[in-house]
Amino acid sequence: MHDTMRVSMLNPTEAILICPRNDEESLMILKIADALSIPTLVSEQPHGARLENEPDLLTRIMNIDADIRELVIVETPGPRTEALLEKQGFTVHIIDHHRYDDLDRMQQLSSLEQFRALFSIDKEKLESLGFDDLLVRGVGAIDRGFLWELDAEGMDAEEKKRAITFYQELGNELGAKSQESIDEAKRVWESKEMIDGVLLLKSERGDLSIRNTLSYEVAYLYPKHPPQVVIVQGKRRMYVQESPKAKALHDHFGGYTFGRDACWGFLATSDRPLPPLPEVLDLL
């Protein structure tokens, strides 16, 4: 049976890390793993990565080190593949904090925080590797519950500014947002609506990455107590953020939750369209 979190700590040289490079948190994990010389298989999958979609997985694992039997898999769920790996003699450690359509892997800690706990990476160890503990904590906190979580870390205004800047620099390293995405996010923000206390942000474009930019705008406008936010992108994407109803939305419509069950997302497919917006607003 695999572990979602394991009490005993792993030796960095005795485990293989399987991790995507698709957001700021995963990039931070990969940077620390590299500094610790953890053998790593980097997935090229975007958000929504699944283990069964990872090509030649067993061969690639064996090519990294055929003797290592501990696998640490970050935010790439795949219970059937995990079971097959266990039958091959591997111990599988799961790092995740999402609730998926078919799988509950919600955790209170972010994946970065779980990674640090699993490999016993405390402040002293982190800083000996050349990292700033405050900035790394900031990445974990932002991924756990966005900018509002920095207050929970006890950061003052200057520390929060440093943490946010660092997080944005990680995003830039992953690839600068297109001017088209920036312009669309600006247009959506300028046309925002408030409906019965719910902030509604609508775009006709389902092919652009605008949620992160819009989330920053919400955080800057509401630094302490954000409203429930609904983001609709054409007929392809829908998000509800900072909502106590996120899990209820998941239970009713499917999709996935994140941010400690305070956020819900839905990606439409050819056989499963977006839920009707009026029904989502009614549930909120």
Tab-separated table of C-alpha atoms in Angstrom:
chain	number	residue	atom	x	y	z
A	1	MET	CA	0.000	0.000	0.000
A	2	HIS	CA	1.415	3.396	-0.941
A	3	ASP	CA	1.769	6.300	1.488
A	4	THR	CA	0.336	9.789	1.073
A	5	MET	CA	2.700	10.943	3.833
A	6	ARG	CA	5.196	8.721	5.584
A	7	VAL	CA	6.417	9.296	9.137
A	8	SER	CA	9.911	7.932	8.505
A	9	MET	CA	12.146	10.216	6.452
A	10	LEU	CA	13.696	9.249	3.140
A	11	ASN	CA	17.357	9.494	2.256
A	12	PRO	CA	17.621	11.768	-0.809
A	13	THR	CA	19.989	9.365	-2.565
A	14	GLU	CA	17.755	6.351	-1.997
A	15	ALA	CA	14.563	7.524	-3.704
A	16	ILE	CA	13.575	8.521	-7.219
A	17	LEU	CA	11.436	11.635	-7.535
A	18	ILE	CA	8.800	11.772	-10.294
A	19	CYS	CA	7.665	15.357	-10.672
A	20	PRO	CA	6.201	17.616	-13.373
A	21	ARG	CA	7.569	21.056	-14.155
A	22	ASN	CA	4.276	22.805	-14.739
A	23	ASP	CA	3.909	25.454	-12.025
A	24	GLU	CA	5.869	27.468	-9.469
A	25	GLU	CA	5.594	24.873	-6.712
A	26	SER	CA	6.803	21.950	-8.832
A	27	LEU	CA	9.703	24.071	-10.124
A	28	MET	CA	10.715	24.860	-6.531
A	29	ILE	CA	10.590	21.156	-5.652
A	30	LEU	CA	12.795	20.330	-8.640
A	31	LYS	CA	15.330	23.008	-7.704
A	32	ILE	CA	15.665	21.651	-4.164
A	33	ALA	CA	15.793	18.062	-5.446
A	34	ASP	CA	18.632	19.023	-7.779
A	35	ALA	CA	20.563	20.642	-4.932
A	36	LEU	CA	20.109	17.472	-2.853
A	37	SER	CA	21.117	15.238	-5.803
A	38	ILE	CA	17.832	13.351	-5.635
A	39	PRO	CA	17.547	11.129	-8.733
A	40	THR	CA	14.667	12.709	-10.655
A	41	LEU	CA	12.356	11.901	-13.529
A	42	VAL	CA	10.896	15.190	-14.789
A	43	SER	CA	7.482	14.862	-16.403
A	44	GLU	CA	6.737	17.138	-19.345
A	45	GLN	CA	2.991	16.920	-18.758
A	46	PRO	CA	1.047	20.143	-18.127
A	47	HIS	CA	-1.548	20.652	-15.373
A	48	GLY	CA	-3.784	17.617	-15.157
A	49	ALA	CA	-0.837	15.207	-15.415
A	50	ARG	CA	-1.666	11.522	-15.012
A	51	LEU	CA	0.772	8.728	-14.354
A	52	GLU	CA	-0.730	6.503	-17.041
A	53	ASN	CA	0.119	9.186	-19.610
A	54	GLU	CA	3.799	9.174	-18.711
A	55	PRO	CA	5.642	7.459	-21.606
A	56	ASP	CA	7.930	4.473	-20.962
A	57	LEU	CA	7.653	5.071	-17.232
A	58	LEU	CA	9.178	1.841	-15.906
A	59	THR	CA	12.045	1.929	-18.419
A	60	ARG	CA	12.874	5.513	-17.494
A	61	ILE	CA	12.784	4.689	-13.784
A	62	MET	CA	15.123	1.756	-14.270
A	63	ASN	CA	17.463	3.854	-16.420
A	64	ILE	CA	17.812	6.377	-13.590
A	65	ASP	CA	18.830	3.723	-11.043
A	66	ALA	CA	17.784	0.084	-11.256
A	67	ASP	CA	18.554	-0.513	-7.565
A	68	ILE	CA	16.346	2.188	-6.011
A	69	ARG	CA	12.986	0.888	-4.815
A	70	GLU	CA	11.508	4.054	-3.278
A	71	LEU	CA	9.440	6.270	-5.603
A	72	VAL	CA	8.117	9.721	-4.670
A	73	ILE	CA	5.400	10.876	-7.083
A	74	VAL	CA	4.367	14.540	-7.067
A	75	GLU	CA	0.906	15.576	-8.305
A	76	THR	CA	0.754	12.926	-11.024
A	77	PRO	CA	-2.033	10.599	-9.892
A	78	GLY	CA	-2.565	7.162	-11.345
A	79	PRO	CA	-3.745	4.476	-8.896
A	80	ARG	CA	-3.605	1.624	-11.422
A	81	THR	CA	-0.059	2.499	-12.482
A	82	GLU	CA	0.943	2.989	-8.844
A	83	ALA	CA	-0.364	-0.502	-8.083
A	84	LEU	CA	1.609	-1.943	-11.004
A	85	LEU	CA	4.770	-0.262	-9.715
A	86	GLU	CA	4.156	-1.732	-6.278
A	87	LYS	CA	3.832	-5.185	-7.859
A	88	GLN	CA	7.274	-4.563	-9.367
A	89	GLY	CA	8.623	-4.178	-5.827
A	90	PHE	CA	8.587	-0.386	-5.466
A	91	THR	CA	7.351	1.523	-2.443
A	92	VAL	CA	5.286	4.423	-3.733
A	93	HIS	CA	5.054	7.687	-1.793
A	94	ILE	CA	2.368	10.096	-2.944
A	95	ILE	CA	2.779	13.868	-2.638
A	96	ASP	CA	-0.368	15.747	-3.601
A	97	HIS	CA	-3.012	18.114	-2.216
A	98	HIS	CA	-5.898	17.974	-4.685
A	99	ARG	CA	-9.287	16.316	-4.857
A	100	TYR	CA	-9.809	14.912	-8.345
A	101	ASP	CA	-12.894	13.672	-10.165
A	102	ASP	CA	-12.173	10.083	-9.223
A	103	LEU	CA	-9.630	10.394	-6.421
A	104	ASP	CA	-9.314	12.211	-3.097
A	105	ARG	CA	-5.764	13.302	-2.350
A	106	MET	CA	-6.562	16.479	-0.492
A	107	GLN	CA	-4.001	17.389	2.175
A	108	GLN	CA	-3.676	20.424	4.425
A	109	LEU	CA	-0.001	20.812	3.518
A	110	SER	CA	1.097	21.924	0.072
A	111	SER	CA	3.127	19.503	-2.029
A	112	LEU	CA	6.295	21.497	-1.359
A	113	GLU	CA	5.683	21.272	2.382
A	114	GLN	CA	5.073	17.521	2.109
A	115	PHE	CA	8.262	17.149	0.073
A	116	ARG	CA	10.267	18.986	2.737
A	117	ALA	CA	8.768	16.817	5.482
A	118	LEU	CA	9.393	13.557	3.628
A	119	PHE	CA	13.069	14.351	3.071
A	120	SER	CA	13.501	16.170	6.402
A	121	ILE	CA	14.539	19.472	4.826
A	122	ASP	CA	14.501	21.956	7.687
A	123	LYS	CA	15.514	25.620	7.583
A	124	GLU	CA	19.171	24.906	8.335
A	125	LYS	CA	19.411	22.233	5.640
A	126	LEU	CA	17.644	24.422	3.110
A	127	GLU	CA	19.861	27.413	3.741
A	128	SER	CA	22.994	25.242	3.627
A	129	LEU	CA	21.935	24.419	0.061
A	130	GLY	CA	21.808	28.109	-0.784
A	131	PHE	CA	18.045	28.707	-0.535
A	132	ASP	CA	16.213	31.356	1.484
A	133	ASP	CA	13.843	29.565	3.858
A	134	LEU	CA	11.397	32.477	3.943
A	135	LEU	CA	11.053	32.497	0.159
A	136	VAL	CA	10.625	28.729	-0.024
A	137	ARG	CA	8.015	28.848	2.743
A	138	GLY	CA	6.308	31.544	0.728
A	139	VAL	CA	6.048	29.261	-2.312
A	140	GLY	CA	4.475	26.525	-0.198
A	141	ALA	CA	2.067	28.941	1.462
A	142	ILE	CA	0.955	30.579	-1.791
A	143	ASP	CA	0.347	27.205	-3.402
A	144	ARG	CA	-1.518	26.054	-0.304
A	145	GLY	CA	-3.934	28.986	-0.115
A	146	PHE	CA	-2.639	31.815	-2.322
A	147	LEU	CA	-1.442	35.217	-1.077
A	148	TRP	CA	-3.695	35.271	1.982
A	149	GLU	CA	-1.713	32.343	3.411
A	150	LEU	CA	1.379	34.543	3.786
A	151	ASP	CA	-0.303	36.187	6.769
A	152	ALA	CA	-0.664	32.737	8.336
A	153	GLU	CA	3.113	32.372	7.969
A	154	GLY	CA	3.536	35.472	10.127
A	155	MET	CA	5.194	37.485	7.371
A	156	ASP	CA	5.284	41.258	7.602
A	157	ALA	CA	4.603	43.519	4.618
A	158	GLU	CA	8.195	43.531	3.376
A	159	GLU	CA	8.543	39.749	3.720
A	160	LYS	CA	5.281	39.212	1.854
A	161	LYS	CA	6.498	41.474	-0.928
A	162	ARG	CA	9.721	39.455	-1.216
A	163	ALA	CA	7.806	36.164	-1.233
A	164	ILE	CA	5.374	37.320	-3.926
A	165	THR	CA	8.202	38.670	-6.092
A	166	PHE	CA	10.076	35.365	-5.802
A	167	TYR	CA	6.950	33.379	-6.671
A	168	GLN	CA	6.397	35.521	-9.746
A	169	GLU	CA	10.035	35.074	-10.760
A	170	LEU	CA	9.507	31.300	-10.681
A	171	GLY	CA	6.502	31.805	-12.959
A	172	ASN	CA	8.615	33.850	-15.345
A	173	GLU	CA	11.230	31.100	-15.380
A	174	LEU	CA	8.572	28.622	-16.478
A	175	GLY	CA	7.737	30.870	-19.406
A	176	ALA	CA	6.501	34.415	-19.677
A	177	LYS	CA	2.789	34.813	-20.251
A	178	SER	CA	1.876	35.890	-23.743
A	179	GLN	CA	0.857	39.483	-24.297
A	180	GLU	CA	-2.440	38.085	-25.564
A	181	SER	CA	-3.090	36.428	-22.187
A	182	ILE	CA	-2.132	39.570	-20.282
A	183	ASP	CA	-4.397	41.724	-22.445
A	184	GLU	CA	-7.318	39.307	-22.084
A	185	ALA	CA	-6.917	39.137	-18.293
A	186	LYS	CA	-6.919	42.951	-18.178
A	187	ARG	CA	-10.068	43.111	-20.313
A	188	VAL	CA	-11.832	40.519	-18.130
A	189	TRP	CA	-10.842	42.326	-14.939
A	190	GLU	CA	-12.119	45.663	-16.236
A	191	SER	CA	-15.492	44.067	-17.067
A	192	LYS	CA	-15.886	42.239	-13.725
A	193	GLU	CA	-19.356	41.907	-12.187
A	194	MET	CA	-20.498	41.441	-8.596
A	195	ILE	CA	-23.586	39.222	-8.361
A	196	ASP	CA	-25.039	38.679	-4.878
A	197	GLY	CA	-21.589	38.956	-3.316
A	198	VAL	CA	-19.920	36.702	-5.913
A	199	LEU	CA	-17.251	38.263	-8.137
A	200	LEU	CA	-17.817	37.049	-11.704
A	201	LEU	CA	-15.006	37.197	-14.275
A	202	LYS	CA	-15.922	36.041	-17.793
A	203	SER	CA	-13.833	35.483	-20.899
A	204	GLU	CA	-14.743	34.052	-24.276
A	205	ARG	CA	-11.241	32.558	-24.503
A	206	GLY	CA	-10.818	29.043	-23.168
A	207	ASP	CA	-7.368	28.672	-24.710
A	208	LEU	CA	-5.482	31.297	-22.690
A	209	SER	CA	-3.925	31.133	-19.220
A	210	ILE	CA	-5.513	34.025	-17.321
A	211	ARG	CA	-6.606	32.576	-13.950
A	212	ASN	CA	-3.328	33.300	-12.164
A	213	THR	CA	-3.249	36.928	-13.316
A	214	LEU	CA	-6.874	37.432	-12.271
A	215	SER	CA	-6.186	35.819	-8.885
A	216	TYR	CA	-3.474	38.378	-8.179
A	217	GLU	CA	-5.898	41.191	-9.027
A	218	VAL	CA	-8.444	39.758	-6.583
A	219	ALA	CA	-5.796	39.480	-3.860
A	220	TYR	CA	-4.625	43.052	-4.362
A	221	LEU	CA	-8.203	44.371	-4.265
A	222	TYR	CA	-9.192	42.210	-1.264
A	223	PRO	CA	-6.005	41.745	0.825
A	224	LYS	CA	-7.817	40.343	3.865
A	225	HIS	CA	-11.260	38.912	3.055
A	226	PRO	CA	-11.781	37.968	-0.598
A	227	PRO	CA	-15.274	37.274	-1.937
A	228	GLN	CA	-16.186	34.076	-3.720
A	229	VAL	CA	-14.833	34.329	-7.254
A	230	VAL	CA	-16.150	32.638	-10.402
A	231	ILE	CA	-13.939	32.597	-13.497
A	232	VAL	CA	-15.492	31.350	-16.746
A	233	GLN	CA	-13.382	30.885	-19.865
A	234	GLY	CA	-15.550	30.260	-22.883
A	235	LYS	CA	-17.019	26.770	-22.966
A	236	ARG	CA	-13.799	25.111	-21.806
A	237	ARG	CA	-12.835	26.188	-18.283
A	238	MET	CA	-14.551	27.234	-15.080
A	239	TYR	CA	-13.141	27.993	-11.646
A	240	VAL	CA	-14.632	28.959	-8.302
A	241	GLN	CA	-12.152	30.343	-5.781
A	242	GLU	CA	-12.156	31.262	-2.089
A	243	SER	CA	-15.442	29.468	-1.555
A	244	PRO	CA	-16.756	27.282	1.279
A	245	LYS	CA	-18.836	25.551	-1.402
A	246	ALA	CA	-15.892	24.231	-3.443
A	247	LYS	CA	-16.284	20.646	-2.244
A	248	ALA	CA	-20.059	20.815	-2.761
A	249	LEU	CA	-19.422	21.917	-6.344
A	250	HIS	CA	-17.031	18.972	-6.775
A	251	ASP	CA	-19.563	16.547	-5.338
A	252	HIS	CA	-22.346	17.909	-7.555
A	253	PHE	CA	-20.564	18.555	-10.857
A	254	GLY	CA	-17.257	16.658	-10.664
A	255	GLY	CA	-14.047	18.432	-11.590
A	256	TYR	CA	-11.352	18.918	-8.957
A	257	THR	CA	-10.613	20.965	-5.858
A	258	PHE	CA	-7.428	22.633	-4.678
A	259	GLY	CA	-6.305	25.261	-2.166
A	260	ARG	CA	-7.410	23.238	0.878
A	261	ASP	CA	-10.815	22.597	-0.699
A	262	ALA	CA	-11.453	26.347	-1.019
A	263	CYS	CA	-11.181	26.292	-4.829
A	264	TRP	CA	-12.862	24.225	-7.543
A	265	GLY	CA	-12.027	23.777	-11.202
A	266	PHE	CA	-13.681	22.120	-14.179
A	267	LEU	CA	-12.234	21.423	-17.620
A	268	ALA	CA	-14.848	20.593	-20.227
A	269	THR	CA	-14.461	17.655	-22.618
A	270	SER	CA	-16.360	16.607	-25.723
A	271	ASP	CA	-18.681	14.415	-23.649
A	272	ARG	CA	-18.809	16.555	-20.494
A	273	PRO	CA	-19.608	20.253	-21.008
A	274	LEU	CA	-19.176	22.987	-18.444
A	275	PRO	CA	-21.879	23.136	-15.770
A	276	PRO	CA	-24.443	25.892	-16.469
A	277	LEU	CA	-23.319	29.123	-14.822
A	278	PRO	CA	-26.754	29.836	-13.241
A	279	GLU	CA	-26.627	26.436	-11.502
A	280	VAL	CA	-23.147	27.152	-10.176
A	281	LEU	CA	-24.206	30.583	-8.901
A	282	ASP	CA	-27.307	29.072	-7.284
A	283	LEU	CA	-25.161	26.563	-5.392
A	284	LEU	CA	-22.910	29.371	-4.156
